[in-house]
């Protein structure tokens, strides 16, 4: 039986996520509407919103759970599902930075 280190697992997960990546082509007005639908009350920044949304999209791609994308994004990326997706995608070393981005757009 083969045992993988956590670094190997993270590398494999990121490789899969990047292989499935499609350039973001969401029009600006759709992203802005989505921003307000998620109860974000901070400053709308398309680049920040796209970065956070991409985490949820990659997480959905990884697990293929129909509700995961919505749960990850709900309450402006502040649910435990978003943190779970960060962990699954090996992004916990970016947690402080991502929390600052969420604070900026979400005004928690």
XYZ file of N, CA and C in Angstrom:
324
model
N 0.844 -1.173 0.000
C 0.000 0.000 0.000
C 0.889 1.235 0.000
N 0.541 2.199 -0.819
C 1.332 3.414 -0.947
C 0.816 4.477 0.023
N 1.713 5.130 0.747
C 1.341 6.192 1.664
C 1.895 7.503 1.120
N 1.047 8.518 1.086
C 1.456 9.808 0.574
C 1.629 10.797 1.713
N 2.635 11.633 1.597
C 2.810 12.690 2.592
C 1.764 13.770 2.339
N 1.529 14.626 3.320
C 0.546 15.698 3.145
C 0.979 16.642 2.034
N 2.280 16.845 1.853
C 2.757 17.693 0.766
C 2.406 17.077 -0.585
N 2.560 15.767 -0.714
C 2.210 15.095 -1.962
C 0.711 15.190 -2.227
N -0.095 15.055 -1.177
C -1.546 15.159 -1.338
C -1.918 16.574 -1.757
N -1.337 17.584 -1.107
C -1.620 18.973 -1.467
C -1.204 19.261 -2.906
N -0.050 18.760 -3.291
C 0.416 18.952 -4.659
C -0.540 18.312 -5.651
N -1.007 17.108 -5.339
C -1.955 16.422 -6.225
C -3.267 17.183 -6.313
N -3.762 17.670 -5.183
C -5.021 18.418 -5.162
C -4.882 19.695 -5.984
N -3.799 20.420 -5.779
C -3.598 21.658 -6.535
C -3.424 21.386 -8.016
N -2.760 20.323 -8.366
C -2.602 19.973 -9.764
C -3.956 19.696 -10.404
N -4.797 18.948 -9.701
C -6.141 18.671 -10.219
C -6.956 19.947 -10.351
N -6.869 20.803 -9.348
C -7.634 22.047 -9.385
C -7.168 22.934 -10.535
N -5.858 23.023 -10.724
C -5.341 23.849 -11.807
C -5.651 23.260 -13.175
N -5.652 21.945 -13.272
C -5.978 21.300 -14.537
C -7.427 21.554 -14.919
N -8.279 21.679 -13.918
C -9.700 21.917 -14.168
C -10.011 23.401 -14.299
N -9.016 24.239 -14.068
C -9.253 25.679 -14.075
C -9.598 26.176 -15.475
N -10.578 27.030 -15.495
C -10.980 27.692 -16.725
C -10.902 29.180 -16.434
N -10.335 29.957 -17.343
C -10.234 31.389 -17.070
C -11.593 31.974 -16.704
N -11.580 32.846 -15.705
C -12.830 33.468 -15.263
C -13.362 34.366 -16.362
N -14.604 34.139 -16.750
C -15.201 34.949 -17.795
C -16.523 35.533 -17.327
N -16.710 35.588 -16.002
C -17.942 36.134 -15.464
C -17.961 37.631 -15.694
N -18.999 38.124 -16.353
C -19.085 39.571 -16.562
C -19.117 40.310 -15.223
N -18.614 41.526 -15.251
C -18.503 42.343 -14.045
C -19.856 42.520 -13.354
N -20.927 42.769 -14.113
C -22.229 43.008 -13.499
C -22.782 41.761 -12.820
N -22.456 40.577 -13.344
C -22.902 39.331 -12.714
C -22.170 39.148 -11.385
N -20.869 39.430 -11.360
C -20.090 39.315 -10.129
C -20.596 40.312 -9.089
N -20.922 41.528 -9.511
C -21.417 42.542 -8.581
C -22.757 42.107 -7.981
N -23.654 41.564 -8.795
C -24.950 41.087 -8.302
C -24.734 39.940 -7.318
N -23.828 39.041 -7.647
C -23.519 37.918 -6.774
C -22.957 38.418 -5.442
N -22.125 39.438 -5.493
C -21.535 40.053 -4.303
C -22.629 40.476 -3.323
N -23.636 41.178 -3.815
C -24.720 41.641 -2.949
C -25.644 40.506 -2.533
N -25.851 39.527 -3.387
C -26.682 38.371 -3.033
C -26.061 37.559 -1.895
N -24.755 37.608 -1.766
C -24.060 36.876 -0.711
C -24.015 37.661 0.599
N -24.697 38.779 0.642
C -24.763 39.633 1.826
C -23.417 40.267 2.157
N -22.615 40.511 1.145
C -21.367 41.231 1.353
C -21.713 42.712 1.515
N -21.194 43.332 2.535
C -21.546 44.713 2.834
C -20.340 45.647 2.778
N -19.231 45.134 2.324
C -18.020 45.947 2.242
C -17.867 46.561 0.867
N -16.641 46.732 0.461
C -16.300 47.336 -0.822
C -16.244 46.248 -1.892
N -16.966 46.457 -3.001
C -16.892 45.492 -4.091
C -15.581 45.690 -4.837
N -14.804 44.636 -4.897
C -13.559 44.609 -5.656
C -13.599 43.330 -6.476
N -13.690 43.471 -7.784
C -13.867 42.315 -8.661
C -12.745 41.293 -8.524
N -11.510 41.750 -8.370
C -10.372 40.829 -8.261
C -10.422 40.041 -6.959
N -10.750 40.715 -5.867
C -10.848 40.028 -4.575
C -12.004 39.046 -4.588
N -13.146 39.507 -5.086
C -14.316 38.634 -5.146
C -14.006 37.396 -5.992
N -13.368 37.591 -7.133
C -13.040 36.470 -8.021
C -12.083 35.496 -7.335
N -11.124 36.007 -6.561
C -10.173 35.124 -5.874
C -10.880 34.251 -4.840
N -11.756 34.847 -4.043
C -12.484 34.088 -3.029
C -13.459 33.105 -3.682
N -14.133 33.571 -4.717
C -15.088 32.722 -5.433
C -14.384 31.531 -6.074
N -13.174 31.748 -6.531
C -12.393 30.685 -7.169
C -12.086 29.550 -6.184
N -11.872 29.897 -4.934
C -11.631 28.868 -3.908
C -12.846 27.957 -3.808
N -14.029 28.553 -3.791
C -15.258 27.752 -3.716
C -15.450 26.934 -4.985
N -15.119 27.515 -6.116
C -15.243 26.807 -7.388
C -14.281 25.616 -7.445
N -13.041 25.824 -7.015
C -12.064 24.731 -7.004
C -12.473 23.634 -6.027
N -13.051 24.042 -4.907
C -13.515 23.079 -3.911
C -14.657 22.236 -4.496
N -15.582 22.891 -5.185
C -16.667 22.157 -5.838
C -16.092 21.174 -6.866
N -15.128 21.633 -7.641
C -14.503 20.773 -8.653
C -13.862 19.548 -8.018
N -13.283 19.734 -6.853
C -12.621 18.650 -6.145
C -13.619 17.616 -5.617
N -14.699 18.087 -4.992
C -15.626 17.172 -4.320
C -16.897 16.848 -5.102
N -17.260 17.689 -6.047
C -18.467 17.476 -6.869
C -19.727 17.310 -6.026
N -19.826 18.074 -4.952
C -21.029 18.096 -4.125
C -21.871 19.283 -4.580
N -23.099 19.025 -5.020
C -23.920 20.091 -5.614
C -24.090 21.341 -4.746
N -24.249 21.210 -3.444
C -24.492 22.376 -2.599
C -23.215 23.016 -2.061
N -22.097 22.382 -2.258
C -20.856 22.869 -1.668
C -20.486 24.274 -2.140
N -20.647 24.548 -3.421
C -20.310 25.865 -3.964
C -21.121 26.953 -3.252
N -22.417 26.752 -3.100
C -23.271 27.736 -2.425
C -22.929 27.867 -0.951
N -22.714 26.740 -0.285
C -22.392 26.771 1.141
C -21.054 27.463 1.393
N -20.102 27.241 0.527
C -18.782 27.858 0.652
C -18.888 29.382 0.529
N -19.728 29.858 -0.361
C -19.863 31.284 -0.630
C -20.810 32.001 0.333
N -21.672 31.248 1.012
C -22.732 31.881 1.790
C -22.191 32.819 2.862
N -23.005 33.811 3.179
C -22.638 34.855 4.154
C -21.296 35.491 3.824
N -21.090 35.714 2.558
C -19.880 36.399 2.083
C -18.597 35.673 2.519
N -18.565 34.367 2.263
C -17.382 33.529 2.481
C -16.997 33.390 3.965
N -17.973 33.488 4.873
C -17.649 33.458 6.300
C -18.091 32.180 7.011
N -18.540 31.189 6.287
C -19.002 29.961 6.927
C -17.854 28.973 7.127
N -18.069 27.995 7.980
C -17.052 26.940 8.149
C -16.779 26.169 6.847
N -17.710 26.196 5.912
C -17.495 25.517 4.634
C -16.348 26.164 3.869
N -16.263 27.494 3.915
C -15.161 28.179 3.235
C -13.833 27.764 3.853
N -13.769 27.724 5.182
C -12.532 27.299 5.862
C -12.201 25.855 5.506
N -13.235 25.012 5.425
C -13.019 23.621 5.036
C -12.463 23.513 3.626
N -12.945 24.357 2.749
C -12.427 24.363 1.377
C -10.982 24.853 1.352
N -10.679 25.870 2.147
C -9.291 26.341 2.233
C -8.377 25.201 2.674
N -8.824 24.469 3.669
C -8.023 23.358 4.182
C -7.874 22.270 3.125
N -8.958 21.935 2.459
C -8.929 20.884 1.434
C -8.024 21.253 0.266
N -7.928 22.548 -0.017
C -7.105 23.013 -1.134
C -5.701 23.424 -0.679
N -5.378 23.091 0.580
C -4.049 23.372 1.131
C -3.716 24.868 1.103
N -4.693 25.682 1.503
C -4.503 27.129 1.503
C -4.434 27.721 2.908
N -4.283 26.891 3.913
C -4.289 27.397 5.285
C -3.115 28.329 5.573
N -2.041 28.224 4.812
C -0.931 29.144 5.007
C -1.283 30.556 4.510
N -2.385 30.682 3.785
C -2.861 31.979 3.295
C -4.063 32.484 4.095
N -4.379 31.810 5.202
C -5.596 32.113 5.955
C -5.670 33.578 6.397
N -4.602 34.115 6.936
C -4.623 35.503 7.414
C -4.922 36.471 6.272
N -4.266 36.270 5.144
C -4.482 37.136 3.980
C -5.924 37.010 3.469
N -6.419 35.782 3.372
C -7.776 35.576 2.889
C -8.802 36.152 3.858
N -8.542 36.050 5.158
C -9.432 36.651 6.154
C -9.483 38.176 5.983
N -8.354 38.782 5.663
C -8.328 40.232 5.433
C -9.150 40.595 4.195
N -9.059 39.781 3.155
C -9.843 40.029 1.943
C -11.338 39.905 2.231
N -11.695 38.889 3.018
C -13.099 38.694 3.383
C -13.584 39.882 4.219
N -12.759 40.338 5.144
C -13.126 41.507 5.948
C -13.350 42.734 5.066
N -12.502 42.904 4.049
C -12.594 44.054 3.163
C -13.905 44.074 2.395
N -14.295 42.940 1.824
C -15.522 42.925 1.028
C -16.769 42.630 1.862
N -16.570 41.999 3.023
C -17.716 41.579 3.812
C -18.048 42.465 4.990
N -17.077 43.242 5.443
C -17.258 44.089 6.624
C -17.913 43.341 7.760
N -17.244 42.251 8.184
C -17.761 41.413 9.282
C -17.827 42.181 10.558
